[in-house]
Amino acid sequence: VQLVESGGGLVQAGGSLRLSCVASVSISSITVMAWYRRPPGKERELVATLSSEGLTNYADTVKGRFTISGDNAKNTVSLQMNNLKSEDTAVYYCKAVRRFVASWGQGTQVTVSS
């Protein structure tokens, strides 16, 4: 599965961004899609997941601010990020697990200025 992220950029604290991840296959055939992020100088961490059954899960640090959603018609999974904080600054990666094989996108930079 090939994944292409977009939507990153520079935003002020309190602002919003929407990240998109376009898959090369139907997302209905993907068991789990997820967003991860790697903050500067830190390890990559899980942000949110979306299962093929429509179940979602979020890291405690983003609950209530971020929303993951899928659009089967566009083979796209999005991450709506509201009330952004400086600690959300990171490279954000899309991940897909299909038939026990994990695929990653190239990442998109999100920078939140305080």
PDB file of C-alpha atoms in Angstrom:
ATOM      1  CA  VAL A   1       0.000   0.000   0.000  1.00  0.00           C
ATOM      2  CA  GLN A   2       1.326   3.414  -0.908  1.00  0.00           C
ATOM      3  CA  LEU A   3       0.363   6.335   1.283  1.00  0.00           C
ATOM      4  CA  VAL A   4       0.692  10.042   0.557  1.00  0.00           C
ATOM      5  CA  GLU A   5       0.141  12.603   3.311  1.00  0.00           C
ATOM      6  CA  SER A   6      -0.643  16.264   2.872  1.00  0.00           C
ATOM      7  CA  GLY A   7      -1.997  19.199   4.831  1.00  0.00           C
ATOM      8  CA  GLY A   8       0.866  20.020   7.155  1.00  0.00           C
ATOM      9  CA  GLY A   9       2.120  23.519   7.717  1.00  0.00           C
ATOM     10  CA  LEU A  10       2.699  26.330  10.165  1.00  0.00           C
ATOM     11  CA  VAL A  11      -0.156  27.416  12.425  1.00  0.00           C
ATOM     12  CA  GLN A  12      -0.510  29.508  15.552  1.00  0.00           C
ATOM     13  CA  ALA A  13      -1.428  27.947  18.853  1.00  0.00           C
ATOM     14  CA  GLY A  14      -5.182  27.522  19.081  1.00  0.00           C
ATOM     15  CA  GLY A  15      -5.524  27.107  15.347  1.00  0.00           C
ATOM     16  CA  SER A  16      -6.553  24.118  13.241  1.00  0.00           C
ATOM     17  CA  LEU A  17      -5.127  21.949  10.503  1.00  0.00           C
ATOM     18  CA  ARG A  18      -6.491  19.005   8.564  1.00  0.00           C
ATOM     19  CA  LEU A  19      -4.124  16.275   7.447  1.00  0.00           C
ATOM     20  CA  SER A  20      -5.026  13.861   4.664  1.00  0.00           C
ATOM     21  CA  CYS A  21      -3.612  10.469   3.753  1.00  0.00           C
ATOM     22  CA  VAL A  22      -4.474   9.022   0.361  1.00  0.00           C
ATOM     23  CA  ALA A  23      -4.035   5.267  -0.024  1.00  0.00           C
ATOM     24  CA  SER A  24      -3.304   3.418  -3.259  1.00  0.00           C
ATOM     25  CA  VAL A  25      -5.977   0.838  -2.388  1.00  0.00           C
ATOM     26  CA  SER A  26      -9.485   0.959  -1.037  1.00  0.00           C
ATOM     27  CA  ILE A  27      -9.312   1.859   2.641  1.00  0.00           C
ATOM     28  CA  SER A  28     -12.149  -0.583   3.259  1.00  0.00           C
ATOM     29  CA  SER A  29      -9.577  -3.332   2.569  1.00  0.00           C
ATOM     30  CA  ILE A  30      -7.189  -1.952   5.203  1.00  0.00           C
ATOM     31  CA  THR A  31      -7.532  -3.432   8.683  1.00  0.00           C
ATOM     32  CA  VAL A  32      -6.266  -0.403  10.569  1.00  0.00           C
ATOM     33  CA  MET A  33      -5.223   3.064   9.524  1.00  0.00           C
ATOM     34  CA  ALA A  34      -3.416   5.284  11.936  1.00  0.00           C
ATOM     35  CA  TRP A  35      -1.672   8.597  12.420  1.00  0.00           C
ATOM     36  CA  TYR A  36       1.614   8.743  14.274  1.00  0.00           C
ATOM     37  CA  ARG A  37       3.883  11.674  14.985  1.00  0.00           C
ATOM     38  CA  ARG A  38       7.522  12.239  15.834  1.00  0.00           C
ATOM     39  CA  PRO A  39       8.123  15.400  17.868  1.00  0.00           C
ATOM     40  CA  PRO A  40      11.576  16.992  17.615  1.00  0.00           C
ATOM     41  CA  GLY A  41      14.127  14.909  19.487  1.00  0.00           C
ATOM     42  CA  LYS A  42      11.570  12.324  20.581  1.00  0.00           C
ATOM     43  CA  GLU A  43      10.371   8.888  19.574  1.00  0.00           C
ATOM     44  CA  ARG A  44       7.484   8.334  17.202  1.00  0.00           C
ATOM     45  CA  GLU A  45       4.175   8.079  19.051  1.00  0.00           C
ATOM     46  CA  LEU A  46       0.682   6.951  18.203  1.00  0.00           C
ATOM     47  CA  VAL A  47      -1.876   9.714  17.724  1.00  0.00           C
ATOM     48  CA  ALA A  48      -5.062   8.046  16.493  1.00  0.00           C
ATOM     49  CA  THR A  49      -6.348   4.870  14.862  1.00  0.00           C
ATOM     50  CA  LEU A  50      -9.314   3.967  12.691  1.00  0.00           C
ATOM     51  CA  SER A  51     -10.295   0.342  12.153  1.00  0.00           C
ATOM     52  CA  SER A  52     -12.093  -1.080   9.144  1.00  0.00           C
ATOM     53  CA  GLU A  53     -15.143  -1.437  11.428  1.00  0.00           C
ATOM     54  CA  GLY A  54     -15.082   2.289  12.058  1.00  0.00           C
ATOM     55  CA  LEU A  55     -13.713   2.126  15.597  1.00  0.00           C
ATOM     56  CA  THR A  56     -11.456   4.972  16.656  1.00  0.00           C
ATOM     57  CA  ASN A  57      -8.859   5.369  19.354  1.00  0.00           C
ATOM     58  CA  TYR A  58      -6.862   8.404  20.446  1.00  0.00           C
ATOM     59  CA  ALA A  59      -3.821   9.216  22.512  1.00  0.00           C
ATOM     60  CA  ASP A  60      -4.772  10.939  25.758  1.00  0.00           C
ATOM     61  CA  THR A  61      -2.841  14.023  24.699  1.00  0.00           C
ATOM     62  CA  VAL A  62      -5.113  14.656  21.709  1.00  0.00           C
ATOM     63  CA  LYS A  63      -8.505  13.414  22.916  1.00  0.00           C
ATOM     64  CA  GLY A  64     -11.184  16.006  22.418  1.00  0.00           C
ATOM     65  CA  ARG A  65      -9.012  18.001  20.002  1.00  0.00           C
ATOM     66  CA  PHE A  66      -8.222  15.619  17.139  1.00  0.00           C
ATOM     67  CA  THR A  67     -10.631  13.562  15.027  1.00  0.00           C
ATOM     68  CA  ILE A  68      -9.712  10.743  12.663  1.00  0.00           C
ATOM     69  CA  SER A  69     -12.102   9.872   9.848  1.00  0.00           C
ATOM     70  CA  GLY A  70     -12.200   7.918   6.617  1.00  0.00           C
ATOM     71  CA  ASP A  71     -13.662   8.552   3.182  1.00  0.00           C
ATOM     72  CA  ASN A  72     -14.001   5.295   1.271  1.00  0.00           C
ATOM     73  CA  ALA A  73     -14.906   7.026  -1.970  1.00  0.00           C
ATOM     74  CA  LYS A  74     -11.621   8.947  -1.946  1.00  0.00           C
ATOM     75  CA  ASN A  75      -9.450   6.238  -0.317  1.00  0.00           C
ATOM     76  CA  THR A  76      -8.529   8.891   2.206  1.00  0.00           C
ATOM     77  CA  VAL A  77      -8.101   9.037   5.951  1.00  0.00           C
ATOM     78  CA  SER A  78      -8.021  12.464   7.532  1.00  0.00           C
ATOM     79  CA  LEU A  79      -6.929  13.887  10.845  1.00  0.00           C
ATOM     80  CA  GLN A  80      -8.722  17.048  11.891  1.00  0.00           C
ATOM     81  CA  MET A  81      -6.633  18.856  14.480  1.00  0.00           C
ATOM     82  CA  ASN A  82      -8.205  21.650  16.506  1.00  0.00           C
ATOM     83  CA  ASN A  83      -6.953  23.814  19.345  1.00  0.00           C
ATOM     84  CA  LEU A  84      -3.376  23.044  18.396  1.00  0.00           C
ATOM     85  CA  LYS A  85      -0.646  23.433  20.976  1.00  0.00           C
ATOM     86  CA  SER A  86       3.089  23.939  20.638  1.00  0.00           C
ATOM     87  CA  GLU A  87       3.613  20.381  21.860  1.00  0.00           C
ATOM     88  CA  ASP A  88       1.735  19.120  18.784  1.00  0.00           C
ATOM     89  CA  THR A  89       4.701  20.207  16.661  1.00  0.00           C
ATOM     90  CA  ALA A  90       5.971  17.083  14.918  1.00  0.00           C
ATOM     91  CA  VAL A  91       6.277  15.198  11.685  1.00  0.00           C
ATOM     92  CA  TYR A  92       3.006  13.346  11.218  1.00  0.00           C
ATOM     93  CA  TYR A  93       2.946   9.956   9.526  1.00  0.00           C
ATOM     94  CA  CYS A  94       0.127   7.877   8.126  1.00  0.00           C
ATOM     95  CA  LYS A  95       0.255   4.108   8.611  1.00  0.00           C
ATOM     96  CA  ALA A  96      -1.812   1.315   7.101  1.00  0.00           C
ATOM     97  CA  VAL A  97      -1.945  -2.313   8.181  1.00  0.00           C
ATOM     98  CA  ARG A  98      -3.338  -4.578   5.489  1.00  0.00           C
ATOM     99  CA  ARG A  99      -3.044  -8.335   5.430  1.00  0.00           C
ATOM    100  CA  PHE A 100      -0.554  -8.137   8.335  1.00  0.00           C
ATOM    101  CA  VAL A 101       1.755  -5.827   6.368  1.00  0.00           C
ATOM    102  CA  ALA A 102       2.419  -2.297   7.601  1.00  0.00           C
ATOM    103  CA  SER A 103       2.998   0.587   5.223  1.00  0.00           C
ATOM    104  CA  TRP A 104       4.042   4.155   6.039  1.00  0.00           C
ATOM    105  CA  GLY A 105       3.747   7.479   4.320  1.00  0.00           C
ATOM    106  CA  GLN A 106       6.622   9.911   3.953  1.00  0.00           C
ATOM    107  CA  GLY A 107       5.377  12.266   6.650  1.00  0.00           C
ATOM    108  CA  THR A 108       4.175  15.849   6.753  1.00  0.00           C
ATOM    109  CA  GLN A 109       5.514  18.573   9.039  1.00  0.00           C
ATOM    110  CA  VAL A 110       3.206  20.348  11.460  1.00  0.00           C
ATOM    111  CA  THR A 111       4.620  23.336  13.311  1.00  0.00           C
ATOM    112  CA  VAL A 112       2.613  25.162  15.962  1.00  0.00           C
ATOM    113  CA  SER A 113       3.917  28.546  17.023  1.00  0.00           C
ATOM    114  CA  SER A 114       3.129  29.853  20.491  1.00  0.00           C
TER     115      SER A 114
END
